[in-house]
Coordinates of C-alpha atoms and ligand atoms in Angstrom, one line a residue:
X1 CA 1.4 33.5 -36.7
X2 CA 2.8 30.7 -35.2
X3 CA 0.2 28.0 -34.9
X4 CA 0.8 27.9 -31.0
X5 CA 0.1 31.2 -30.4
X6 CA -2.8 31.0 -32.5
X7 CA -4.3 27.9 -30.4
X8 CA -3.6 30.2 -27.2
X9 CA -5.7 33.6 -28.8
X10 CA -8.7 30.4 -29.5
X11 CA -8.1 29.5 -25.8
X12 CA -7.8 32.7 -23.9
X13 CA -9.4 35.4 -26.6
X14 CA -8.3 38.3 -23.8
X15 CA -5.0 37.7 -24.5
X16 CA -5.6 38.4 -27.7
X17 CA -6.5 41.6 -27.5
X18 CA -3.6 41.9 -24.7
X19 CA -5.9 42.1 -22.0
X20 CA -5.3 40.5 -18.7
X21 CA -8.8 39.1 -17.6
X22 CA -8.3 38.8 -14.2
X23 CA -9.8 34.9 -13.6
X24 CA -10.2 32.9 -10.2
X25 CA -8.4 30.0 -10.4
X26 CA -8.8 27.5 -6.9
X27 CA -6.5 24.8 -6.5
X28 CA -9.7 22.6 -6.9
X29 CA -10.5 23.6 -10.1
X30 CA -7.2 23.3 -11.3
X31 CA -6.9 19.8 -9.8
X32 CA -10.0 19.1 -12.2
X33 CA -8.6 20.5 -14.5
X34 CA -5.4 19.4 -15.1
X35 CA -4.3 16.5 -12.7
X36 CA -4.6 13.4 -14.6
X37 CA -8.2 11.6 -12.9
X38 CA -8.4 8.5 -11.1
X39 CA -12.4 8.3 -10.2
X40 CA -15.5 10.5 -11.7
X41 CA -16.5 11.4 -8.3
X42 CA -12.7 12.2 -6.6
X43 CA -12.7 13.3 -2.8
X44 CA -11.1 17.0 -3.7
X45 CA -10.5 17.7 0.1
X46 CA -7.5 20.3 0.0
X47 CA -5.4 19.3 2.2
X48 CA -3.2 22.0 4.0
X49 CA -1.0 20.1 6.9
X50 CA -1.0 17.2 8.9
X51 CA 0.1 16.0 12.1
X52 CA 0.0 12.4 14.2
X53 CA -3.0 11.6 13.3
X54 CA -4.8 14.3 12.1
X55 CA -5.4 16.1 8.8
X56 CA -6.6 19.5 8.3
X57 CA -7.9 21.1 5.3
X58 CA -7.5 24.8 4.0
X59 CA -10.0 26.1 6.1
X60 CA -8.3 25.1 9.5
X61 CA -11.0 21.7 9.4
X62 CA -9.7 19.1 11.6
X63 CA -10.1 15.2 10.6
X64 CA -9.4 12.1 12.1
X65 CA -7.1 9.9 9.9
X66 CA -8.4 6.7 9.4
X67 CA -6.8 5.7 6.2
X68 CA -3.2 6.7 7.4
X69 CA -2.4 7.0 3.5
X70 CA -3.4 3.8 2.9
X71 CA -1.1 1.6 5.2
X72 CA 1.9 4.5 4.7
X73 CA 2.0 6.4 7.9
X74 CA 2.3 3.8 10.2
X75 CA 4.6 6.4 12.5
X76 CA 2.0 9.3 12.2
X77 CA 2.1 12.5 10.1
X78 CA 4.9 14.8 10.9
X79 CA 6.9 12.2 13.0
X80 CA 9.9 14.4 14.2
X81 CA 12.4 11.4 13.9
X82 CA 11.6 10.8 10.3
X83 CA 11.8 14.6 9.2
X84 CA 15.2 14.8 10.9
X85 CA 16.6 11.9 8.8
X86 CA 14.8 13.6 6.2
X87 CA 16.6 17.0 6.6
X88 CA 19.5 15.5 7.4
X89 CA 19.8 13.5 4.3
X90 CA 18.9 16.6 2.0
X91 CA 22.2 18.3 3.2
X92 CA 24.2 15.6 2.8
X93 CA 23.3 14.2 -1.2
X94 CA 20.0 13.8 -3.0
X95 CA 20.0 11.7 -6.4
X96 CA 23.6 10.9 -7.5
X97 CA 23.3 8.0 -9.8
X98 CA 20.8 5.0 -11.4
X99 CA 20.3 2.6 -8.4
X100 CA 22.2 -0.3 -7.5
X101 CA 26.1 1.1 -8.7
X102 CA 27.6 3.1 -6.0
X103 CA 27.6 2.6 -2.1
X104 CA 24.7 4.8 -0.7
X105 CA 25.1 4.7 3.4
X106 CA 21.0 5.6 3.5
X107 CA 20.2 2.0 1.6
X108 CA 23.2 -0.1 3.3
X109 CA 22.0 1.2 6.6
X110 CA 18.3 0.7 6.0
X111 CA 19.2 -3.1 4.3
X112 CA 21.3 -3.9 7.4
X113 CA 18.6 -3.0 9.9
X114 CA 15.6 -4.7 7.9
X115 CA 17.4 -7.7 7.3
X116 CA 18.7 -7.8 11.1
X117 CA 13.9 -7.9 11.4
X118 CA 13.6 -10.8 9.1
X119 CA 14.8 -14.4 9.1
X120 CA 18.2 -15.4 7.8
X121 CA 17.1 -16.5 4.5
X122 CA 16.1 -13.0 3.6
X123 CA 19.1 -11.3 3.6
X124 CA 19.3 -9.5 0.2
X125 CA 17.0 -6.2 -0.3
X126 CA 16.3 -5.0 -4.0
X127 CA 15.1 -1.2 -3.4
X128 CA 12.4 0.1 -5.7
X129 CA 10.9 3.3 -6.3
X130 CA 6.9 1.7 -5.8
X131 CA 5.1 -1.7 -4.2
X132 CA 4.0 -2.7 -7.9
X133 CA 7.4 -2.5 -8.9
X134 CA 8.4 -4.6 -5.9
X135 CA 5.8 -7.1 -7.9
X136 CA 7.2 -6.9 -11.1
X137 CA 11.0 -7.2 -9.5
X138 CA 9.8 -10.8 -7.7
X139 CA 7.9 -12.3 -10.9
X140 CA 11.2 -11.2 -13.0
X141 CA 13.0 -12.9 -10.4
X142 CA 11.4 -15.9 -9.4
X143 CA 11.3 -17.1 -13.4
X144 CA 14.7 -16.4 -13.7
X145 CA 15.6 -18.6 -10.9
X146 CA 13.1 -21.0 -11.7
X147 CA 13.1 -21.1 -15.5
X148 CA 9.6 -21.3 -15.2
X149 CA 7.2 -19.5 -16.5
X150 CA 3.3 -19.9 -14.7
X151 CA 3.0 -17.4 -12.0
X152 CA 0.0 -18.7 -9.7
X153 CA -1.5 -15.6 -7.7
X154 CA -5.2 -15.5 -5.4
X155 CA -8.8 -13.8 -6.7
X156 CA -9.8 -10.7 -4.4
X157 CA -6.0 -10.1 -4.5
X158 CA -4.2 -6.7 -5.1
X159 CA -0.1 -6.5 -6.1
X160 CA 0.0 -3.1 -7.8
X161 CA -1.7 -1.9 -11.1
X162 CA 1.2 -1.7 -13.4
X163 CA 0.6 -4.1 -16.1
X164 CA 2.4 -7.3 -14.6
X165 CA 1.1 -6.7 -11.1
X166 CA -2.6 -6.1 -13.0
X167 CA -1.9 -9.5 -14.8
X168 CA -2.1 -11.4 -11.5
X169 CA -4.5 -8.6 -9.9
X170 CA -7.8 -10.9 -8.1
X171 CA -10.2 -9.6 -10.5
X172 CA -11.3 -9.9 -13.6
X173 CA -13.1 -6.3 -13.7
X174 CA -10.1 -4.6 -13.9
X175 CA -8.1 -6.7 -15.5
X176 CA -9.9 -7.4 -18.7
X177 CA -9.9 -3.6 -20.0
X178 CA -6.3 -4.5 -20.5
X179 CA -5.8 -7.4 -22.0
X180 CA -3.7 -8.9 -23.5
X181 CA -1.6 -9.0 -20.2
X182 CA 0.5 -11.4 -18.8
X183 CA 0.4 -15.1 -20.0
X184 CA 0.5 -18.4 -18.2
X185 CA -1.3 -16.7 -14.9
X186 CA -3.3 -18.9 -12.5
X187 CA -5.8 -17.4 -10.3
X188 CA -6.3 -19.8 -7.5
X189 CA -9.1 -19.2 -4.8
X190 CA -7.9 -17.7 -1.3
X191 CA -7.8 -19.9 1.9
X192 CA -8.6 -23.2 -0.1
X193 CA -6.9 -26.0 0.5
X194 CA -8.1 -27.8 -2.9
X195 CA -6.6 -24.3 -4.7
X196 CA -3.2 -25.7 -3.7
X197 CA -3.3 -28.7 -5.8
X198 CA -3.1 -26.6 -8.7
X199 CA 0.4 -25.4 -8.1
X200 CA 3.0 -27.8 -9.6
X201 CA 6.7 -27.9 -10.9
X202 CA 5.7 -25.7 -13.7
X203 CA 5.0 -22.5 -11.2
X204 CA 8.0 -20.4 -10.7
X205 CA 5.9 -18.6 -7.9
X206 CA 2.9 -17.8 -6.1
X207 CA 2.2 -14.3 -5.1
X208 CA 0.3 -14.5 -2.2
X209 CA -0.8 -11.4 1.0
X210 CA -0.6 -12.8 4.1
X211 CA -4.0 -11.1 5.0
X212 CA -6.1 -9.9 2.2
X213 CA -6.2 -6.1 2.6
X214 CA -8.3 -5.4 -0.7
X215 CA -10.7 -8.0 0.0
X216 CA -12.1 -6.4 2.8
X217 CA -9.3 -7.8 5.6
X218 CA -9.2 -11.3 5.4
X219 CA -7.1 -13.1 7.3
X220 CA -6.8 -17.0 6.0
X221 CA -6.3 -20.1 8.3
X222 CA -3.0 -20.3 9.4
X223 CA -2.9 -24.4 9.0
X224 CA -4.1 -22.9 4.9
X225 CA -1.0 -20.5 5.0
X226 CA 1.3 -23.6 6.1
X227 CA -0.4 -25.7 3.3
X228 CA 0.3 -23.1 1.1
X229 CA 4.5 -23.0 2.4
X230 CA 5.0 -26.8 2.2
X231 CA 2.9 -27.6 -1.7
X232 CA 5.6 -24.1 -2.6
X233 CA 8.7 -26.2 -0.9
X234 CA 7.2 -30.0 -2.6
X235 CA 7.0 -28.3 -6.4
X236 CA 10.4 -26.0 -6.1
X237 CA 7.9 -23.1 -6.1
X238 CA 9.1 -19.7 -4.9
X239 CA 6.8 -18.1 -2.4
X240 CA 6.1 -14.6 -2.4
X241 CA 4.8 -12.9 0.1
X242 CA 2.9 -9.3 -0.8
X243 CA 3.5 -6.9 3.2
X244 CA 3.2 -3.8 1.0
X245 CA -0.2 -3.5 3.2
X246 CA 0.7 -5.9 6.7
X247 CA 4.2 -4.8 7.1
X248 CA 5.9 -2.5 10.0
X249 CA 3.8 -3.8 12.6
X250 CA -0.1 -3.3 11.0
X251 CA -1.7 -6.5 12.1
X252 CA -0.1 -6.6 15.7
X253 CA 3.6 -8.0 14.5
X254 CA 6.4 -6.3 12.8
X255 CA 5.6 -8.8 9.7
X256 CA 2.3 -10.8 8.9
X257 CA 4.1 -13.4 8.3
X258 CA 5.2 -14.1 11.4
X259 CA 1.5 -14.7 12.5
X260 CA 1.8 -18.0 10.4
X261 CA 4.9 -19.5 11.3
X262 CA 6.1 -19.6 8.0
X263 CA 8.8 -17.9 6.3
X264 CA 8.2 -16.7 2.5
X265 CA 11.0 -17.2 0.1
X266 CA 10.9 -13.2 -1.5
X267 CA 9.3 -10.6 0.6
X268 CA 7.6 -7.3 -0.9
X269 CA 7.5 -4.5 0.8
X270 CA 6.6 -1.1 0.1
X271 CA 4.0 1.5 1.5
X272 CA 5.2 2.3 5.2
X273 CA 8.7 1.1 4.3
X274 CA 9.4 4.7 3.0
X275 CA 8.2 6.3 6.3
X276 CA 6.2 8.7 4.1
X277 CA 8.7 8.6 1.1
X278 CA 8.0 6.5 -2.2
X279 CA 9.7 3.3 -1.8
X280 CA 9.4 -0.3 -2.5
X281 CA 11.6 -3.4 -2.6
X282 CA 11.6 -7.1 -2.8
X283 CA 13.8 -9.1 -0.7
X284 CA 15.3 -12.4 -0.8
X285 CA 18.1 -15.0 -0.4
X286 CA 21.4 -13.9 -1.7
X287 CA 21.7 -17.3 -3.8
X288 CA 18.4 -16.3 -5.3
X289 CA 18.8 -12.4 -6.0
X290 CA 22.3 -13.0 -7.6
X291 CA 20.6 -14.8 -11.0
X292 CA 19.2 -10.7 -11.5
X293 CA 23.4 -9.8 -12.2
X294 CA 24.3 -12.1 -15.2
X295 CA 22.8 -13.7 -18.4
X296 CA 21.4 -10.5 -18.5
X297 CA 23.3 -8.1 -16.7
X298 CA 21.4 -5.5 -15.1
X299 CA 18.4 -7.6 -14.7
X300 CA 16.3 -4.9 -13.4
X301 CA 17.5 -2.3 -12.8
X302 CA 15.6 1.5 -11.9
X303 CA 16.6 5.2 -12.0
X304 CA 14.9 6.2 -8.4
X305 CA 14.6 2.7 -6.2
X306 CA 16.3 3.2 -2.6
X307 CA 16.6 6.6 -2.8
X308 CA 18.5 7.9 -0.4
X309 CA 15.7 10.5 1.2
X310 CA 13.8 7.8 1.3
X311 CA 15.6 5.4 2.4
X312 CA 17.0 7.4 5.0
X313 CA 13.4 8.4 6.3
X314 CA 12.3 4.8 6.1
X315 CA 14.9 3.8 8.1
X316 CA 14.3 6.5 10.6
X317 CA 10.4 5.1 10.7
X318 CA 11.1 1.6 11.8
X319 CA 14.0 2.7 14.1
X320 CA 10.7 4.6 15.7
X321 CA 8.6 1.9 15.3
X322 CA 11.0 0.2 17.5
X323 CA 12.7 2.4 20.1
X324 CA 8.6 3.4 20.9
X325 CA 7.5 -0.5 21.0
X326 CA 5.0 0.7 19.1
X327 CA 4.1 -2.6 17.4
X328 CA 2.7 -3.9 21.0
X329 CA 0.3 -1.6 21.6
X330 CA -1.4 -2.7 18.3
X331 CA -3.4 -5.0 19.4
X332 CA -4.8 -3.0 22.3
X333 CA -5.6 -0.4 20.5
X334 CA -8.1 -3.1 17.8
X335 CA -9.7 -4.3 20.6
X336 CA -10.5 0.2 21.6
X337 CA -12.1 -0.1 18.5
X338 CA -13.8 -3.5 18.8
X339 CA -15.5 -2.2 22.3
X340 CA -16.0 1.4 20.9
X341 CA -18.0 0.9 17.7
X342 CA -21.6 0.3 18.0
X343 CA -22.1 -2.8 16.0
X344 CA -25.6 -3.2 16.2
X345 CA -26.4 -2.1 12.8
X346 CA -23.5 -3.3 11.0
X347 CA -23.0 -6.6 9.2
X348 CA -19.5 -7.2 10.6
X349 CA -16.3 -5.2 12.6
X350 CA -13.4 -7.6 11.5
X351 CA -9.5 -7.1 10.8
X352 CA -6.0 -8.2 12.4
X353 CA -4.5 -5.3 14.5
X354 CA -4.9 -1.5 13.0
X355 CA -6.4 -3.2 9.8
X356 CA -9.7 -3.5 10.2
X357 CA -13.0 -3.1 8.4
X358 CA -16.7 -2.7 9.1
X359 CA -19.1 -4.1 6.7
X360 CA -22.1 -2.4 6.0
X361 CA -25.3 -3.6 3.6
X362 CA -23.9 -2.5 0.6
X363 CA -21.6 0.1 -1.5
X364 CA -24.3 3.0 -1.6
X365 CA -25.1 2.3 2.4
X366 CA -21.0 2.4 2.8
X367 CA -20.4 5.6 0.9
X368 CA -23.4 7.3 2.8
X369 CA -21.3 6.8 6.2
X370 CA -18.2 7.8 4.5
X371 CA -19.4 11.1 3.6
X372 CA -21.1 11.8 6.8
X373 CA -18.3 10.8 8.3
X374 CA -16.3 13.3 6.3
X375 CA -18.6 16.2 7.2
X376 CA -18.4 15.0 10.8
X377 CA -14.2 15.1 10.8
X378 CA -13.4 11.7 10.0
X379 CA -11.8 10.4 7.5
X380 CA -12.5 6.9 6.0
X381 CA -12.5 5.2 2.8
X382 CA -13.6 1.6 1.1
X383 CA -11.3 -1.5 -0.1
X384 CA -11.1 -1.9 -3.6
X385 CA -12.5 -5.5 -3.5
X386 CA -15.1 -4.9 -0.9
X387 CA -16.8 -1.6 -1.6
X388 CA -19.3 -2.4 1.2
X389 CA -16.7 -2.1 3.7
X390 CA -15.7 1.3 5.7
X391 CA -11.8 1.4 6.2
X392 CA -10.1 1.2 9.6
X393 CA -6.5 1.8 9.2
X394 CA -5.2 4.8 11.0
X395 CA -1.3 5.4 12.0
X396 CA -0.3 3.0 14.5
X397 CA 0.3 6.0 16.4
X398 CA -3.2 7.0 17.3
X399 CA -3.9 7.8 20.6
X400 CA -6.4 6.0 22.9
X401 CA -8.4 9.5 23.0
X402 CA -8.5 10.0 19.5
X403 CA -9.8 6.2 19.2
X404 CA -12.2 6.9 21.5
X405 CA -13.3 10.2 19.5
X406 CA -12.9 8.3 16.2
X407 CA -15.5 5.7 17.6
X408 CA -17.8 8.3 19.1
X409 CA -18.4 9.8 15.8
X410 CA -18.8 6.4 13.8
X411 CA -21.5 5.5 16.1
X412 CA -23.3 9.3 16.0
X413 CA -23.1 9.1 11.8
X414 CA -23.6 5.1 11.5
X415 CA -27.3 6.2 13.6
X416 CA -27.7 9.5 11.4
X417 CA -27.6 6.7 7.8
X418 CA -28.7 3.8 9.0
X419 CA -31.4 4.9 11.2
Ligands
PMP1 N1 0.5 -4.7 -2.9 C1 -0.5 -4.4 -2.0 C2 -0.9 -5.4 -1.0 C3 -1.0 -3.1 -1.9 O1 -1.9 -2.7 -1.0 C4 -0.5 -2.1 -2.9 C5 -0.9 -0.7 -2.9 N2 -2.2 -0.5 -2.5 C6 0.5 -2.6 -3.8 C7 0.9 -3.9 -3.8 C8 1.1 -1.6 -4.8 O2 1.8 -0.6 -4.3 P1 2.1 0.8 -5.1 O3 0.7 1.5 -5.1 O4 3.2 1.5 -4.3 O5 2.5 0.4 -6.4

């Protein structure tokens, strides 16, 4: 018998005997089962359809969406432009060819309209299929330019979690299971101005978020972020800035960056810069990206970056974002949330636009309210670098109604745990 078949008889003896056992099977247990695990404890909410900002799970259970996919769905669930583009796009081609050879209208029409949102220097968009490849793309880059080889990057920091993203990843926790990583990596502390002298003309770049979104939403002094721009202009330092997280209008302005007055030399983006769709990229000066075409050629190069599904629903997402002026309601809407949550019992209700965070005692205290919160229809997270703190970062789309819900029950379940 062939040993397969064999394995399968072990496995499922009823089959052996040619007997179909009838088993129950739910999607839960099969996502137990046999989707590769994350966490011990994962959420296993079943999620059946969502809309704006609302999810609902398989038995008809409405939730409030304060995660928005982590920073994705900036333009709500469902938004009718984006699934249009969407649609339109699947008639027309789908894959065709490795990225970055023929002339794809989605990714020329999506890099003319980003770059027409950014300052002149960024003018040339590398599409890639994640944000941690839009990491790796910008450290390739920036040593190639440089011919350097230290890459400076800030503790409580998060870039992505393939291995050279991990190798400038804030934390030691979960970097050290994977060692050896990286070499010649500097972790440098966030928002100090002594940190800076460490960067010389031996770092091809610093990697650097404009607000810390893993660390619990910190946003840094902006005379620090300056500091930061000029040492990186005195040592022939590239400057990269991570907007996987801040981009398409999150902390109040279409880029974080903005905020600081300062212009980074590469730009990752990634998260809502799909509209919903996997897509990354890293965007710099044309002078800059060209070294990535010789000496070698092809260098990087990716089967599935700026695809053209996504591509064409990313660019349908921040054509939304800004026919809507949806960007300028951001910071209303924080400040619904800032009166509307009951701080009294909290440690701290901080953030920059619809990025915000409320810090509770401690992880177990946090998780409490997140579950209760769950039960109660609302659904909330922690940071990776701050479990203590309850995530606040819904589509930019939410309504001042469901804010005002979203706050009623944080204040009813923050009562029920913390007394
Ligand atoms: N940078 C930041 C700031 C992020 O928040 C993330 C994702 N959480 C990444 C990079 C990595 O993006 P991806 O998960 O698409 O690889």
């Amino acid at each position: 018998m062939r040993s397969w078949l064999k394995f399968a008889r072990k496995f499922n003896p009823s089959s052996a005997r040619g007997v179909a056992k009838p088993e129950i099977v739910t999607n839960r247990q099969i996502f137990l089962q046999h989707i590769g695990q994350t966490s011990e404890a994962p959420i296993s909410l079943e999620i059946s359809r969502a809309e704006g900002c609302k999810l609902y799970d398989v038995d008809g259970k409405e939730y409030i969406d304060l995660i928005g996919g982590i920073s994705v769905c900036n333009t709500g669930h469902g938004n009718p432009k984006v699934i249009g583009a969407i649609e339109q796009q699947l008639h027309q081609y789908l894959h065709v060819m490795v990225n970055g050879e023929l002339v794809l209208s989605p990714q020329t029409r999506y890099a003319r309209l980003l770059t027409e949102h950014l300052p002149g220097s960024l003018n040339s968009v590398f599409f890639t299929a994640s944000g941690t490849e839009a990491t790796e793309g910008a450290m390739k880059l920036s040593k190639r330019f440089t011919g350097r080889t230290q890459i400076a990057a800030f503790n409580r920091s998060y870039h992505g979690s393939t291995q050279g993203s991990l190798s400038v990843m804030g934390s030691e926790y979960w970097r050290n299971a994977y060692r050896p990583l990286l070499p010649d990596i500097l972790h440098l502390e966030y928002n100090s101005f002594e940190s800076l002298e460490a960067i010389t003309e031996k770092t091809a770049c610093v990697i650097a978020e404009p607000i810390q979104a893993e660390a619990g939403v910190k946003v840094p002094g902006s005379s620090w972020m300056r500091a930061l721009r000029d040492r990186c202009t005195q040592t022939g330092t590239l400057l990269v800035l991570d907007e996987i997280q801040t981009g398409f209008g999150r902390t109040g302005t279409l880029w974080a960056f903005e905020q600081f007055s300062i212009v980074p030399d590469i730009l990752l983006l990634g998260k809502a810069l799909g509209g919903g769709m996997p897509l990354g990229a890293f965007i710099a000066d044309r002078e800059i990206m060209q070294v990535l075409s010789h000496h070698p050629v092809l260098g990087h190069i990716n089967t599935f970056g700026g695809h053209p599904v996504c591509c064409a629903a990313g660019a349908a997402s921040l054509e939304f974002l800004l026919e809507e002026r949806v960007v300028e309601t951001v910071m209303g809407k924080q400040q619904k949330f800032l009166e509307g949550i009951d701080t009294r019992s909290v440690r701290d209700l901080r953030g920059r636009g619809l990025m915000m965070a409320l810090e509770l005692e401690d992880f177990p205290t946090n998780k409490k309210v997140i579950d209760a919160l769950l039960a109660d229809g609302v659904f909330t997270d922690w940071f990776l670098f701050a479990p203590e703190c309850l995530r606040i970062v819904p589509p930019l789309t939410i309504t001042e109604d469901e804010i005002a819900q979203a706050c009623q029950i944080i204040n009813r379940n923050l009562k029920k745990v913390l007394g």
